[in-house]
PDB file of C-alpha atoms in Angstrom:
ATOM      1  CA  MET A   1     -61.042  -7.699 133.561  1.00  0.00           C
ATOM      2  CA  PHE A   2     -64.691  -8.055 133.150  1.00  0.00           C
ATOM      3  CA  LYS A   3     -67.213  -5.113 132.373  1.00  0.00           C
ATOM      4  CA  LYS A   4     -70.436  -5.056 134.228  1.00  0.00           C
ATOM      5  CA  TYR A   5     -74.002  -2.920 133.548  1.00  0.00           C
ATOM      6  CA  SER A   6     -76.125  -2.327 136.629  1.00  0.00           C
ATOM      7  CA  PHE A   7     -80.025  -1.301 136.949  1.00  0.00           C
ATOM      8  CA  GLU A   8     -81.203  -0.374 140.151  1.00  0.00           C
ATOM      9  CA  ALA A   9     -84.696   0.692 140.909  1.00  0.00           C
ATOM     10  CA  THR A  10     -85.907   3.109 143.462  1.00  0.00           C
ATOM     11  CA  LYS A  11     -87.833   0.080 145.417  1.00  0.00           C
ATOM     12  CA  ILE A  12     -85.988  -1.731 147.567  1.00  0.00           C
ATOM     13  CA  GLY A  13     -86.022  -5.486 146.174  1.00  0.00           C
ATOM     14  CA  LYS A  14     -83.912  -8.516 145.136  1.00  0.00           C
ATOM     15  CA  HIS A  15     -80.216  -8.164 143.641  1.00  0.00           C
ATOM     16  CA  ILE A  16     -79.954 -10.564 140.507  1.00  0.00           C
ATOM     17  CA  LEU A  17     -76.538 -11.277 139.400  1.00  0.00           C
ATOM     18  CA  ILE A  18     -76.380 -12.932 135.735  1.00  0.00           C
ATOM     19  CA  LEU A  19     -73.232 -14.255 134.478  1.00  0.00           C
ATOM     20  CA  GLY A  20     -72.315 -15.151 130.797  1.00  0.00           C
ATOM     21  CA  ALA A  21     -68.927 -16.656 129.290  1.00  0.00           C
ATOM     22  CA  VAL A  22     -67.402 -17.744 132.441  1.00  0.00           C
ATOM     23  CA  HIS A  23     -66.295 -20.352 129.532  1.00  0.00           C
ATOM     24  CA  GLY A  24     -65.279 -17.644 126.865  1.00  0.00           C
ATOM     25  CA  ASN A  25     -66.472 -19.814 123.792  1.00  0.00           C
ATOM     26  CA  GLU A  26     -70.172 -20.214 125.552  1.00  0.00           C
ATOM     27  CA  VAL A  27     -72.035 -17.168 124.223  1.00  0.00           C
ATOM     28  CA  ALA A  28     -75.433 -17.639 124.641  1.00  0.00           C
ATOM     29  CA  GLY A  29     -75.577 -15.724 127.935  1.00  0.00           C
ATOM     30  CA  THR A  30     -73.449 -12.985 126.290  1.00  0.00           C
ATOM     31  CA  ILE A  31     -75.715 -12.627 123.393  1.00  0.00           C
ATOM     32  CA  ALA A  32     -78.954 -12.733 125.857  1.00  0.00           C
ATOM     33  CA  GLN A  33     -77.570  -9.973 128.250  1.00  0.00           C
ATOM     34  CA  HIS A  34     -76.699  -7.606 125.527  1.00  0.00           C
ATOM     35  CA  LYS A  35     -80.391  -8.064 124.308  1.00  0.00           C
ATOM     36  CA  LEU A  36     -81.634  -7.612 127.752  1.00  0.00           C
ATOM     37  CA  ILE A  37     -79.374  -4.672 128.478  1.00  0.00           C
ATOM     38  CA  GLU A  38     -80.429  -2.993 125.164  1.00  0.00           C
ATOM     39  CA  LEU A  39     -84.316  -3.423 126.443  1.00  0.00           C
ATOM     40  CA  LEU A  40     -83.607  -1.909 129.816  1.00  0.00           C
ATOM     41  CA  GLU A  41     -81.796   1.037 128.102  1.00  0.00           C
ATOM     42  CA  SER A  42     -84.313   1.987 125.904  1.00  0.00           C
ATOM     43  CA  ASP A  43     -87.044   1.704 128.538  1.00  0.00           C
ATOM     44  CA  LYS A  44     -88.761  -1.138 126.690  1.00  0.00           C
ATOM     45  CA  ILE A  45     -88.397  -3.297 129.613  1.00  0.00           C
ATOM     46  CA  LYS A  46     -89.310  -1.265 133.159  1.00  0.00           C
ATOM     47  CA  LEU A  47     -87.347  -1.912 136.258  1.00  0.00           C
ATOM     48  CA  LYS A  48     -90.036  -2.473 139.135  1.00  0.00           C
ATOM     49  CA  SER A  49     -87.685  -3.161 142.368  1.00  0.00           C
ATOM     50  CA  GLY A  50     -84.352  -4.254 143.402  1.00  0.00           C
ATOM     51  CA  LYS A  51     -81.148  -4.393 140.908  1.00  0.00           C
ATOM     52  CA  ILE A  52     -79.948  -6.233 138.131  1.00  0.00           C
ATOM     53  CA  THR A  53     -76.290  -6.796 137.699  1.00  0.00           C
ATOM     54  CA  PHE A  54     -75.261  -7.987 134.294  1.00  0.00           C
ATOM     55  CA  ILE A  55     -71.887  -9.625 133.274  1.00  0.00           C
ATOM     56  CA  PRO A  56     -72.095 -10.525 129.913  1.00  0.00           C
ATOM     57  CA  THR A  57     -68.400 -11.819 129.439  1.00  0.00           C
ATOM     58  CA  VAL A  58     -66.897 -12.918 132.589  1.00  0.00           C
ATOM     59  CA  ASN A  59     -63.771 -14.404 130.896  1.00  0.00           C
ATOM     60  CA  VAL A  60     -63.149 -11.556 128.259  1.00  0.00           C
ATOM     61  CA  GLU A  61     -59.432 -12.918 127.415  1.00  0.00           C
ATOM     62  CA  ALA A  62     -60.826 -16.318 126.636  1.00  0.00           C
ATOM     63  CA  GLN A  63     -63.665 -15.125 124.578  1.00  0.00           C
ATOM     64  CA  LYS A  64     -61.021 -13.055 122.594  1.00  0.00           C
ATOM     65  CA  ILE A  65     -59.409 -16.182 121.368  1.00  0.00           C
ATOM     66  CA  ASP A  66     -62.895 -18.246 121.309  1.00  0.00           C
ATOM     67  CA  ALA A  67     -61.627 -20.737 123.884  1.00  0.00           C
ATOM     68  CA  ARG A  68     -62.862 -22.077 127.073  1.00  0.00           C
ATOM     69  CA  PHE A  69     -60.172 -20.743 129.178  1.00  0.00           C
ATOM     70  CA  VAL A  70     -56.878 -19.288 128.762  1.00  0.00           C
ATOM     71  CA  ASP A  71     -54.818 -21.051 131.476  1.00  0.00           C
ATOM     72  CA  VAL A  72     -57.261 -23.049 133.832  1.00  0.00           C
ATOM     73  CA  ASN A  73     -60.857 -23.755 133.748  1.00  0.00           C
ATOM     74  CA  LEU A  74     -62.562 -20.474 135.547  1.00  0.00           C
ATOM     75  CA  ASN A  75     -65.082 -22.936 136.957  1.00  0.00           C
ATOM     76  CA  ARG A  76     -63.140 -24.793 138.866  1.00  0.00           C
ATOM     77  CA  VAL A  77     -60.997 -21.941 140.714  1.00  0.00           C
ATOM     78  CA  VAL A  78     -64.114 -19.570 141.904  1.00  0.00           C
ATOM     79  CA  CYS A  79     -62.499 -18.685 145.290  1.00  0.00           C
ATOM     80  CA  HIS A  80     -60.126 -16.295 146.996  1.00  0.00           C
ATOM     81  CA  HIS A  81     -56.653 -16.529 145.580  1.00  0.00           C
ATOM     82  CA  SER A  82     -53.878 -14.681 147.626  1.00  0.00           C
ATOM     83  CA  ASN A  83     -51.507 -14.888 145.178  1.00  0.00           C
ATOM     84  CA  PRO A  84     -53.329 -15.216 141.541  1.00  0.00           C
ATOM     85  CA  SER A  85     -51.051 -16.611 139.421  1.00  0.00           C
ATOM     86  CA  ASN A  86     -53.113 -16.683 135.942  1.00  0.00           C
ATOM     87  CA  ASN A  87     -55.726 -15.214 134.133  1.00  0.00           C
ATOM     88  CA  GLU A  88     -58.655 -17.151 135.551  1.00  0.00           C
ATOM     89  CA  GLU A  89     -57.493 -16.648 139.267  1.00  0.00           C
ATOM     90  CA  ARG A  90     -57.234 -12.996 138.816  1.00  0.00           C
ATOM     91  CA  ILE A  91     -60.827 -12.902 137.349  1.00  0.00           C
ATOM     92  CA  ALA A  92     -62.129 -15.399 140.219  1.00  0.00           C
ATOM     93  CA  ASN A  93     -60.711 -12.689 142.916  1.00  0.00           C
ATOM     94  CA  GLN A  94     -63.096 -10.165 140.787  1.00  0.00           C
ATOM     95  CA  LEU A  95     -65.688 -12.524 140.670  1.00  0.00           C
ATOM     96  CA  ILE A  96     -66.298 -13.495 143.878  1.00  0.00           C
ATOM     97  CA  LYS A  97     -66.966  -9.913 144.976  1.00  0.00           C
ATOM     98  CA  GLU A  98     -69.871  -9.567 142.671  1.00  0.00           C
ATOM     99  CA  ILE A  99     -71.533 -13.032 144.149  1.00  0.00           C
ATOM    100  CA  ASP A 100     -70.889 -11.555 147.652  1.00  0.00           C
ATOM    101  CA  ASP A 101     -72.872  -8.536 146.594  1.00  0.00           C
ATOM    102  CA  CYS A 102     -76.079 -10.091 145.094  1.00  0.00           C
ATOM    103  CA  ASP A 103     -79.036 -12.066 146.378  1.00  0.00           C
ATOM    104  CA  ILE A 104     -79.358 -14.314 143.410  1.00  0.00           C
ATOM    105  CA  MET A 105     -77.193 -15.668 140.814  1.00  0.00           C
ATOM    106  CA  LEU A 106     -77.801 -17.036 137.604  1.00  0.00           C
ATOM    107  CA  ASP A 107     -74.760 -18.518 135.530  1.00  0.00           C
ATOM    108  CA  LEU A 108     -75.595 -19.046 132.041  1.00  0.00           C
ATOM    109  CA  HIS A 109     -73.372 -21.627 130.265  1.00  0.00           C
ATOM    110  CA  SER A 110     -73.729 -23.870 126.781  1.00  0.00           C
ATOM    111  CA  THR A 111     -72.457 -27.511 125.942  1.00  0.00           C
ATOM    112  CA  HIS A 112     -70.279 -29.018 123.092  1.00  0.00           C
ATOM    113  CA  CYS A 113     -72.548 -31.180 121.052  1.00  0.00           C
ATOM    114  CA  LYS A 114     -74.905 -29.985 118.091  1.00  0.00           C
ATOM    115  CA  ASN A 115     -77.871 -32.023 119.401  1.00  0.00           C
ATOM    116  CA  ASP A 116     -77.394 -31.291 122.895  1.00  0.00           C
ATOM    117  CA  ARG A 117     -80.810 -30.112 124.958  1.00  0.00           C
ATOM    118  CA  PRO A 118     -80.619 -27.590 127.561  1.00  0.00           C
ATOM    119  CA  PHE A 119     -80.547 -28.384 131.153  1.00  0.00           C
ATOM    120  CA  ALA A 120     -79.826 -26.845 134.324  1.00  0.00           C
ATOM    121  CA  PHE A 121     -77.767 -27.940 137.385  1.00  0.00           C
ATOM    122  CA  ILE A 122     -79.067 -28.162 140.943  1.00  0.00           C
ATOM    123  CA  ASP A 123     -76.032 -28.667 142.967  1.00  0.00           C
ATOM    124  CA  TYR A 124     -77.661 -27.493 146.227  1.00  0.00           C
ATOM    125  CA  PRO A 125     -81.135 -28.574 146.169  1.00  0.00           C
ATOM    126  CA  ASN A 126     -82.651 -26.373 148.868  1.00  0.00           C
ATOM    127  CA  LYS A 127     -85.982 -24.829 149.113  1.00  0.00           C
ATOM    128  CA  LYS A 128     -84.942 -21.538 147.213  1.00  0.00           C
ATOM    129  CA  ASN A 129     -82.494 -23.081 144.930  1.00  0.00           C
ATOM    130  CA  LEU A 130     -85.439 -25.510 143.725  1.00  0.00           C
ATOM    131  CA  GLU A 131     -87.502 -22.378 143.726  1.00  0.00           C
ATOM    132  CA  LEU A 132     -84.830 -20.658 141.168  1.00  0.00           C
ATOM    133  CA  LEU A 133     -84.822 -23.973 139.009  1.00  0.00           C
ATOM    134  CA  SER A 134     -88.715 -24.087 138.741  1.00  0.00           C
ATOM    135  CA  LEU A 135     -88.108 -20.696 136.564  1.00  0.00           C
ATOM    136  CA  ILE A 136     -85.934 -22.214 133.953  1.00  0.00           C
ATOM    137  CA  PRO A 137     -87.424 -23.174 130.800  1.00  0.00           C
ATOM    138  CA  VAL A 138     -85.639 -26.608 130.636  1.00  0.00           C
ATOM    139  CA  ASN A 139     -86.942 -30.245 130.742  1.00  0.00           C
ATOM    140  CA  ASP A 140     -83.971 -31.444 132.537  1.00  0.00           C
ATOM    141  CA  ALA A 141     -81.839 -30.798 135.351  1.00  0.00           C
ATOM    142  CA  LEU A 142     -78.728 -32.651 137.063  1.00  0.00           C
ATOM    143  CA  ALA A 143     -78.180 -33.082 140.697  1.00  0.00           C
ATOM    144  CA  GLY A 144     -75.255 -34.671 142.422  1.00  0.00           C
ATOM    145  CA  TRP A 145     -72.484 -32.405 140.835  1.00  0.00           C
ATOM    146  CA  PRO A 146     -70.323 -31.827 144.257  1.00  0.00           C
ATOM    147  CA  GLU A 147     -70.405 -35.184 145.329  1.00  0.00           C
ATOM    148  CA  ILE A 148     -68.766 -36.832 141.947  1.00  0.00           C
ATOM    149  CA  TYR A 149     -65.755 -34.469 142.305  1.00  0.00           C
ATOM    150  CA  GLU A 150     -65.134 -35.551 146.399  1.00  0.00           C
ATOM    151  CA  ASN A 151     -62.319 -37.764 145.258  1.00  0.00           C
ATOM    152  CA  GLN A 152     -61.072 -36.363 141.826  1.00  0.00           C
ATOM    153  CA  PRO A 153     -57.729 -35.092 141.268  1.00  0.00           C
ATOM    154  CA  ILE A 154     -59.546 -31.806 139.642  1.00  0.00           C
ATOM    155  CA  SER A 155     -61.108 -29.531 142.584  1.00  0.00           C
ATOM    156  CA  ASP A 156     -64.374 -28.048 142.092  1.00  0.00           C
ATOM    157  CA  PHE A 157     -64.852 -24.624 142.798  1.00  0.00           C
ATOM    158  CA  CYS A 158     -67.384 -23.279 140.735  1.00  0.00           C
ATOM    159  CA  THR A 159     -69.647 -20.400 140.688  1.00  0.00           C
ATOM    160  CA  GLU A 160     -72.789 -22.343 141.951  1.00  0.00           C
ATOM    161  CA  ARG A 161     -70.608 -23.657 144.780  1.00  0.00           C
ATOM    162  CA  TYR A 162     -69.086 -20.293 146.094  1.00  0.00           C
ATOM    163  CA  ALA A 163     -72.493 -18.593 145.882  1.00  0.00           C
ATOM    164  CA  ASN A 164     -74.168 -21.212 148.117  1.00  0.00           C
ATOM    165  CA  TRP A 165     -71.187 -21.554 150.484  1.00  0.00           C
ATOM    166  CA  GLN A 166     -71.948 -17.743 150.849  1.00  0.00           C
ATOM    167  CA  GLY A 167     -75.403 -18.097 151.472  1.00  0.00           C
ATOM    168  CA  LYS A 168     -76.669 -17.027 148.279  1.00  0.00           C
ATOM    169  CA  THR A 169     -79.500 -18.756 145.870  1.00  0.00           C
ATOM    170  CA  GLY A 170     -77.572 -19.702 142.472  1.00  0.00           C
ATOM    171  CA  ILE A 171     -77.740 -22.220 139.603  1.00  0.00           C
ATOM    172  CA  THR A 172     -76.292 -22.635 136.545  1.00  0.00           C
ATOM    173  CA  VAL A 173     -77.977 -23.135 133.143  1.00  0.00           C
ATOM    174  CA  GLU A 174     -76.692 -24.919 130.051  1.00  0.00           C
ATOM    175  CA  CYS A 175     -78.301 -23.533 127.495  1.00  0.00           C
ATOM    176  CA  GLY A 176     -78.154 -25.887 124.854  1.00  0.00           C
ATOM    177  CA  TYR A 177     -75.224 -26.048 121.762  1.00  0.00           C
ATOM    178  CA  HIS A 178     -72.597 -23.195 121.777  1.00  0.00           C
ATOM    179  CA  LYS A 179     -73.568 -22.101 118.329  1.00  0.00           C
ATOM    180  CA  SER A 180     -77.176 -22.588 118.312  1.00  0.00           C
ATOM    181  CA  GLU A 181     -79.352 -19.376 118.179  1.00  0.00           C
ATOM    182  CA  ASP A 182     -82.149 -21.494 120.165  1.00  0.00           C
ATOM    183  CA  ALA A 183     -79.410 -21.451 123.214  1.00  0.00           C
ATOM    184  CA  ALA A 184     -79.307 -17.565 123.479  1.00  0.00           C
ATOM    185  CA  ASP A 185     -83.170 -17.700 123.314  1.00  0.00           C
ATOM    186  CA  ILE A 186     -83.236 -19.997 126.611  1.00  0.00           C
ATOM    187  CA  ALA A 187     -80.806 -17.679 128.287  1.00  0.00           C
ATOM    188  CA  VAL A 188     -83.022 -14.793 127.277  1.00  0.00           C
ATOM    189  CA  ARG A 189     -86.159 -16.465 128.395  1.00  0.00           C
ATOM    190  CA  SER A 190     -84.398 -17.602 131.864  1.00  0.00           C
ATOM    191  CA  ILE A 191     -83.198 -14.187 132.880  1.00  0.00           C
ATOM    192  CA  ILE A 192     -86.722 -12.514 131.970  1.00  0.00           C
ATOM    193  CA  ASN A 193     -88.557 -15.288 134.073  1.00  0.00           C
ATOM    194  CA  VAL A 194     -86.329 -14.891 137.181  1.00  0.00           C
ATOM    195  CA  LEU A 195     -86.471 -10.953 136.758  1.00  0.00           C
ATOM    196  CA  SER A 196     -90.057 -11.336 136.557  1.00  0.00           C
ATOM    197  CA  PHE A 197     -90.771 -13.687 139.375  1.00  0.00           C
ATOM    198  CA  PHE A 198     -88.725 -11.824 141.880  1.00  0.00           C
ATOM    199  CA  GLU A 199     -90.776  -8.774 140.896  1.00  0.00           C
ATOM    200  CA  VAL A 200     -87.224  -6.979 139.568  1.00  0.00           C
ATOM    201  CA  ILE A 201     -89.124  -5.980 136.239  1.00  0.00           C
ATOM    202  CA  GLU A 202     -92.913  -5.641 135.146  1.00  0.00           C
ATOM    203  CA  GLU A 203     -93.318  -8.834 132.863  1.00  0.00           C
ATOM    204  CA  LYS A 204     -95.137 -12.108 133.497  1.00  0.00           C
ATOM    205  CA  TRP A 205     -93.500 -15.288 134.596  1.00  0.00           C
ATOM    206  CA  GLN A 206     -94.040 -18.963 134.196  1.00  0.00           C
ATOM    207  CA  GLN A 207     -93.177 -22.033 136.212  1.00  0.00           C
ATOM    208  CA  PHE A 208     -91.522 -25.184 135.033  1.00  0.00           C
ATOM    209  CA  SER A 209     -90.865 -28.781 136.367  1.00  0.00           C
ATOM    210  CA  PRO A 210     -87.821 -30.269 135.079  1.00  0.00           C
ATOM    211  CA  ASN A 211     -87.036 -34.163 135.411  1.00  0.00           C
ATOM    212  CA  VAL A 212     -84.062 -34.437 137.487  1.00  0.00           C
ATOM    213  CA  VAL A 213     -80.871 -36.828 136.540  1.00  0.00           C
ATOM    214  CA  LYS A 214     -78.843 -37.858 139.194  1.00  0.00           C
ATOM    215  CA  LEU A 215     -75.035 -37.686 138.195  1.00  0.00           C
ATOM    216  CA  HIS A 216     -73.345 -40.761 138.938  1.00  0.00           C
ATOM    217  CA  SER A 217     -69.379 -40.342 138.157  1.00  0.00           C
ATOM    218  CA  VAL A 218     -67.144 -38.519 136.089  1.00  0.00           C
ATOM    219  CA  ILE A 219     -64.609 -39.651 133.487  1.00  0.00           C
ATOM    220  CA  LEU A 220     -61.426 -37.968 133.189  1.00  0.00           C
ATOM    221  CA  LYS A 221     -59.566 -38.510 129.975  1.00  0.00           C
ATOM    222  CA  LYS A 222     -56.463 -40.606 131.175  1.00  0.00           C
ATOM    223  CA  TYR A 223     -54.928 -41.120 127.510  1.00  0.00           C
ATOM    224  CA  GLU A 224     -55.549 -40.489 123.826  1.00  0.00           C
ATOM    225  CA  GLY A 225     -58.545 -41.922 122.561  1.00  0.00           C
ATOM    226  CA  LYS A 226     -62.152 -41.551 121.322  1.00  0.00           C
ATOM    227  CA  MET A 227     -65.602 -42.315 122.316  1.00  0.00           C
ATOM    228  CA  SER A 228     -67.301 -45.358 120.331  1.00  0.00           C
ATOM    229  CA  PHE A 229     -70.184 -43.098 119.279  1.00  0.00           C
ATOM    230  CA  ASN A 230     -71.179 -39.715 118.609  1.00  0.00           C
ATOM    231  CA  TYR A 231     -73.064 -39.139 121.733  1.00  0.00           C
ATOM    232  CA  SER A 232     -74.883 -36.160 122.846  1.00  0.00           C
ATOM    233  CA  HIS A 233     -75.847 -34.857 126.095  1.00  0.00           C
ATOM    234  CA  LEU A 234     -78.524 -37.414 127.562  1.00  0.00           C
ATOM    235  CA  THR A 235     -78.082 -40.424 125.370  1.00  0.00           C
ATOM    236  CA  PRO A 236     -79.288 -43.259 126.965  1.00  0.00           C
ATOM    237  CA  ILE A 237     -76.666 -46.380 127.619  1.00  0.00           C
ATOM    238  CA  ARG A 238     -76.827 -49.740 129.094  1.00  0.00           C
ATOM    239  CA  LYS A 239     -74.717 -51.386 131.732  1.00  0.00           C
ATOM    240  CA  GLY A 240     -71.648 -53.028 129.838  1.00  0.00           C
ATOM    241  CA  ASP A 241     -71.582 -50.778 126.934  1.00  0.00           C
ATOM    242  CA  ILE A 242     -68.259 -49.685 125.466  1.00  0.00           C
ATOM    243  CA  ILE A 243     -68.581 -46.259 125.664  1.00  0.00           C
ATOM    244  CA  ALA A 244     -65.014 -45.114 124.711  1.00  0.00           C
ATOM    245  CA  VAL A 245     -61.781 -46.745 123.727  1.00  0.00           C
ATOM    246  CA  TYR A 246     -58.090 -45.470 124.443  1.00  0.00           C
ATOM    247  CA  ASP A 247     -55.188 -45.634 121.873  1.00  0.00           C
ATOM    248  CA  ASN A 248     -53.453 -47.899 123.705  1.00  0.00           C
ATOM    249  CA  GLY A 249     -56.629 -50.394 123.593  1.00  0.00           C
ATOM    250  CA  GLU A 250     -58.007 -49.780 127.242  1.00  0.00           C
ATOM    251  CA  LYS A 251     -61.975 -49.262 127.233  1.00  0.00           C
ATOM    252  CA  GLU A 252     -64.148 -47.238 129.303  1.00  0.00           C
ATOM    253  CA  ILE A 253     -67.431 -49.586 130.121  1.00  0.00           C
ATOM    254  CA  SER A 254     -70.413 -48.094 131.459  1.00  0.00           C
ATOM    255  CA  PRO A 255     -71.055 -49.326 134.931  1.00  0.00           C
ATOM    256  CA  ILE A 256     -74.674 -48.410 135.174  1.00  0.00           C
ATOM    257  CA  ASP A 257     -78.077 -48.291 132.965  1.00  0.00           C
ATOM    258  CA  GLY A 258     -78.662 -44.640 132.294  1.00  0.00           C
ATOM    259  CA  TYR A 259     -77.247 -41.788 130.339  1.00  0.00           C
ATOM    260  CA  ILE A 260     -73.985 -40.245 128.961  1.00  0.00           C
ATOM    261  CA  ILE A 261     -73.988 -36.576 130.175  1.00  0.00           C
ATOM    262  CA  MET A 262     -72.194 -33.367 128.583  1.00  0.00           C
ATOM    263  CA  PRO A 263     -69.693 -35.376 126.352  1.00  0.00           C
ATOM    264  CA  ASN A 264     -66.602 -33.537 125.460  1.00  0.00           C
ATOM    265  CA  HIS A 265     -65.417 -35.148 121.965  1.00  0.00           C
ATOM    266  CA  GLY A 266     -62.765 -32.655 122.020  1.00  0.00           C
ATOM    267  CA  ALA A 267     -61.588 -33.176 125.733  1.00  0.00           C
ATOM    268  CA  VAL A 268     -57.827 -33.041 126.257  1.00  0.00           C
ATOM    269  CA  VAL A 269     -55.949 -35.635 128.521  1.00  0.00           C
ATOM    270  CA  ASN A 270     -56.414 -35.280 132.145  1.00  0.00           C
ATOM    271  CA  SER A 271     -59.647 -33.257 131.649  1.00  0.00           C
ATOM    272  CA  GLU A 272     -63.402 -34.151 132.024  1.00  0.00           C
ATOM    273  CA  TRP A 273     -64.278 -36.218 129.224  1.00  0.00           C
ATOM    274  CA  PHE A 274     -68.031 -37.361 130.178  1.00  0.00           C
ATOM    275  CA  TYR A 275     -70.191 -38.121 133.069  1.00  0.00           C
ATOM    276  CA  TYR A 276     -72.742 -41.080 133.795  1.00  0.00           C
ATOM    277  CA  GLY A 277     -75.950 -40.204 134.998  1.00  0.00           C
ATOM    278  CA  CYS A 278     -79.125 -42.098 135.969  1.00  0.00           C
ATOM    279  CA  SER A 279     -83.031 -41.233 136.771  1.00  0.00           C
TER     280      SER A 279
END
């Protein structure tokens, strides 16, 4: 199970929960949190009010094998499991207790392709979540995630959904490509800015205005096949473009003018391959 690190001020304030490596091979949030923990422990960053809980590596066993997950995608099973049957369901039961205990959750992830630029998810665009989004140093955000999973065989029980269903403020940040040093930097800047805005630490904060792209649909990989181009996140596409071809000759053809969102060139059959998005 995961290890957490908590710092609490004498002055009452917000309780901020920072998550990393919900997917084990996404280490930007892990690296960033350990940097912040070291700065707080050495008193180089001073606590002002409230409480911070860091969980640098949520999916410990997946990170040990440099994999997205061990048994199932943890970010599809974040809910209570009466009889947990695998690694991720057991983690979910522990993780929801931490989310229940916080006021604000920041979940730090990364993406599959080298040229991917960082972005954030705004699944529940209420006033508090939009305020939180404005503190993230990215140019782009995605909306509409819950809607595209409504009639899919894959259920979407992610950290953001659970947090918002429990009345918490919470968003997800995709900090860039897994192995990029810049991704860890985005994670550090996101954490510091959020902690500063809510007066948990004594640092200056900035405000940002990301462009919001609406998700249109998710494409599950039905058979073996490959994409027609080395797409990266937010690659522009036109309606009618052949996006991917299966080994049996069947094609995935774009239904819209828009963008390819979060392509996973290594996706396995019956998992999320890519998404369509539009302005």
